[in-house]
PDB file of C-alpha atoms in Angstrom:
ATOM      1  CA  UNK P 956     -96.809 -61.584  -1.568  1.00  0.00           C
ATOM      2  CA  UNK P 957     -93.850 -61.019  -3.603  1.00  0.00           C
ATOM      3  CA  UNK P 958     -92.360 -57.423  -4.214  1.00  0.00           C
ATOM      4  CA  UNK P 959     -89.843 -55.921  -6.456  1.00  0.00           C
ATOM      5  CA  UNK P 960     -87.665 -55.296  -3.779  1.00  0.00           C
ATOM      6  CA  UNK P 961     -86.898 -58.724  -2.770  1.00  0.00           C
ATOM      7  CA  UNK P 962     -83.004 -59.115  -1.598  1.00  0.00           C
ATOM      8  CA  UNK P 963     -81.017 -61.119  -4.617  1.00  0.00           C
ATOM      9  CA  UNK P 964     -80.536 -64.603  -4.393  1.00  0.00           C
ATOM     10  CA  UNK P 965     -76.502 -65.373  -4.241  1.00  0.00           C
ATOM     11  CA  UNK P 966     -76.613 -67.404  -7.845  1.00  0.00           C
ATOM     12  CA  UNK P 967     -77.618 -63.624  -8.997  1.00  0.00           C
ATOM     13  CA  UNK P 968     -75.485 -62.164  -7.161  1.00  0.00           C
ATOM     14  CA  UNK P 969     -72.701 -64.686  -8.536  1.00  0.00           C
ATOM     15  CA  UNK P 970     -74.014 -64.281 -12.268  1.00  0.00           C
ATOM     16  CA  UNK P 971     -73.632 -59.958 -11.908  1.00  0.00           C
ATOM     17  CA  UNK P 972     -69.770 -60.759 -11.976  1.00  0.00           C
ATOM     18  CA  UNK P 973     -70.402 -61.828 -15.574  1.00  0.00           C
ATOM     19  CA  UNK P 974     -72.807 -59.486 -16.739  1.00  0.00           C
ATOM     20  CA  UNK P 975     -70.503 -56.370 -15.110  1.00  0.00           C
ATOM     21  CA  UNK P 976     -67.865 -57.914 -17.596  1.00  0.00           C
ATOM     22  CA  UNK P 977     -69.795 -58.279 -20.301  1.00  0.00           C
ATOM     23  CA  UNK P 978     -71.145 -54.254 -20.191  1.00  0.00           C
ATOM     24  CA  UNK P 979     -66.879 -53.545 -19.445  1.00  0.00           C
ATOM     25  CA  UNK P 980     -66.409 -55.734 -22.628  1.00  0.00           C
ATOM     26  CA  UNK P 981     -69.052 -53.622 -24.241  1.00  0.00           C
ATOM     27  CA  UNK P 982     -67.847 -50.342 -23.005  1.00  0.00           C
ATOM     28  CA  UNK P 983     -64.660 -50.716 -24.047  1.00  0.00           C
ATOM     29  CA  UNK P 984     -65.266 -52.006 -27.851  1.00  0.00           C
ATOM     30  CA  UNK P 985     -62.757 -54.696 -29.503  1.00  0.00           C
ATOM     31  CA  UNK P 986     -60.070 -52.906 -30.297  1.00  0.00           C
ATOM     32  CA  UNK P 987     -57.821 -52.946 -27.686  1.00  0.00           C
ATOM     33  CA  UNK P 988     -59.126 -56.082 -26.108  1.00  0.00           C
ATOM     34  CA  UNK P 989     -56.324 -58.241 -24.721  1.00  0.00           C
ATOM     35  CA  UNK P 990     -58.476 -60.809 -23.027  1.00  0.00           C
ATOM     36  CA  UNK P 991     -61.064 -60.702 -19.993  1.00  0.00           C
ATOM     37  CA  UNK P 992     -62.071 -63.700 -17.108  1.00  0.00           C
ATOM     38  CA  UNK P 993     -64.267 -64.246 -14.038  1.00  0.00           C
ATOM     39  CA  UNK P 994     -63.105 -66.736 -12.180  1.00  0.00           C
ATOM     40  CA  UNK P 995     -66.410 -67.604  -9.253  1.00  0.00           C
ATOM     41  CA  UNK P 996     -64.395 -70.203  -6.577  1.00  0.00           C
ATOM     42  CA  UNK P 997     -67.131 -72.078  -4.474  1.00  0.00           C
ATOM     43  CA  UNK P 998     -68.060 -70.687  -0.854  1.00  0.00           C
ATOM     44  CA  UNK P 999     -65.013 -70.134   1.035  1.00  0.00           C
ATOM     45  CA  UNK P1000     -62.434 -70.736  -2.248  1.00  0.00           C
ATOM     46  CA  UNK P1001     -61.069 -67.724  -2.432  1.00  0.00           C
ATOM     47  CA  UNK P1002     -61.396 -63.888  -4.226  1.00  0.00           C
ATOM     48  CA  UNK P1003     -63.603 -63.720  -6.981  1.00  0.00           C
ATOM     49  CA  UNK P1004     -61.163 -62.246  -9.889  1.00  0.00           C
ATOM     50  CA  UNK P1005     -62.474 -60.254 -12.219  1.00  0.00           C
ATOM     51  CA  UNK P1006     -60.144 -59.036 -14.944  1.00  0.00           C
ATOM     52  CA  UNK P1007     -60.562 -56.961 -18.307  1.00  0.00           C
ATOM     53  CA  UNK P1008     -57.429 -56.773 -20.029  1.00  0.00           C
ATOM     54  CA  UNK P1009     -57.163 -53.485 -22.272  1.00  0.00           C
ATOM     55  CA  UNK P1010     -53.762 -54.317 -24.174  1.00  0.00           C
ATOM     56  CA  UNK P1011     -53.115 -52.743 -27.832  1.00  0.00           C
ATOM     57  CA  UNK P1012     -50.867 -55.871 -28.435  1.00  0.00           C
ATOM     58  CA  UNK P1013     -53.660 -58.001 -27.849  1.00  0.00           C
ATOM     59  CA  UNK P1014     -51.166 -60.723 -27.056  1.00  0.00           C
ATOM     60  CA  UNK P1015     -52.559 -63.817 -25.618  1.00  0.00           C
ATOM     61  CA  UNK P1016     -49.476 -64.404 -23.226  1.00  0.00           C
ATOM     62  CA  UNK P1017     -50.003 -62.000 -21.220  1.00  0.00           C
ATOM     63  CA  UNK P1018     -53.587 -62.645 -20.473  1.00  0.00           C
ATOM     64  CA  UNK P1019     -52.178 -66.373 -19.411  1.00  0.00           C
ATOM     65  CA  UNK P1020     -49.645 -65.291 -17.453  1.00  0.00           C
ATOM     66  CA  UNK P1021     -52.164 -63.017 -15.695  1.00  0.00           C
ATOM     67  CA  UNK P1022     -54.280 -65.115 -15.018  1.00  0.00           C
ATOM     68  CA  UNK P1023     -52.117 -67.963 -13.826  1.00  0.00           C
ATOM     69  CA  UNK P1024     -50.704 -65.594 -11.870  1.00  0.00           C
ATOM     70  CA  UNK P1025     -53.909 -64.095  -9.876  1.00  0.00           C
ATOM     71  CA  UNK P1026     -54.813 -68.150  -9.475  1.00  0.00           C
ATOM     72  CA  UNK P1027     -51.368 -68.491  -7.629  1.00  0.00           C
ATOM     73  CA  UNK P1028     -52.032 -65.965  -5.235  1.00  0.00           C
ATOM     74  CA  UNK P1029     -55.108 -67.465  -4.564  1.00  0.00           C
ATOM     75  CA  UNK P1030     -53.317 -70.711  -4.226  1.00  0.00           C
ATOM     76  CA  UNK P1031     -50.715 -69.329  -1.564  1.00  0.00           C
ATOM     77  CA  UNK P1032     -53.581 -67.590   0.160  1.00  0.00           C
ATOM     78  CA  UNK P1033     -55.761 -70.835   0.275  1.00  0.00           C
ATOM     79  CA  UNK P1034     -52.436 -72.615   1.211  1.00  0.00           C
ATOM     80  CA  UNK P1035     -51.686 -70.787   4.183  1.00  0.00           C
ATOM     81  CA  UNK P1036     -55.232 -70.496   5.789  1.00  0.00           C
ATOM     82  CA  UNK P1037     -54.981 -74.561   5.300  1.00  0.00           C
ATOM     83  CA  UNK P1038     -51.884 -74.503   7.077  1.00  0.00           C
ATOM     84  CA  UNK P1039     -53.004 -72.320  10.107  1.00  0.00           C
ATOM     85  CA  UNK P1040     -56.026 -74.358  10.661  1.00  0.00           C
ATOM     86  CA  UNK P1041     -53.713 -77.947  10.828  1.00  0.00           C
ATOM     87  CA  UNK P1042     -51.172 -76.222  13.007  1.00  0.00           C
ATOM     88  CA  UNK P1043     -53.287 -76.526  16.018  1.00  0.00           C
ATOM     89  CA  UNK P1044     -53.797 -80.071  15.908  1.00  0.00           C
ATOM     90  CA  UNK P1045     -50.203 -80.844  15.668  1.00  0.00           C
ATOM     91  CA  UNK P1046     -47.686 -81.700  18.157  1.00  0.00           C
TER      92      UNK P1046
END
């Protein structure tokens, strides 16, 4: 018998990263939005970034560079966990 209490699935627990930015978005009215992203890697990718950007300016470049940015720390991190796992088969 189903109940209300039932634990969340993980695609609902996946699709909460959006709606939390969405109420931010919200929250924080249109004004000073600069920009906002969720970026969901598959299992194992990586950080889930979630980023409002509250910027006066509202210039677009810096939401880029932010972005491309976060992704290249992911990148490095991803990188190096690669890295440590082929080191042990080498010679």
């Amino acid at each position: 018998m189903p109940t209300d209490t039932a634990e969340p699935n993980k695609a609902q627990i996946l699709a909460d990263s959006f709606r939390k930015m969405a109420a931010a978005i919200e929250l924080n009215g249109a004004d000073n939005f600069g920009g906002a992203f969720v970026v969901i890697p598959p299992h194992d990718g990586g950080d889930i970034l979630e980023t409002l950007v509250l910027d006066s300016r509202q210039d677009p470049a810096m939401l880029w560079m932010l972005l491309k940015t976060k992704c290249d720390m992911e990148l490095t991190k991803l990188d190096q966990v690669q890295r440590q796992g082929n080191a042990f088969g080498r010679r």
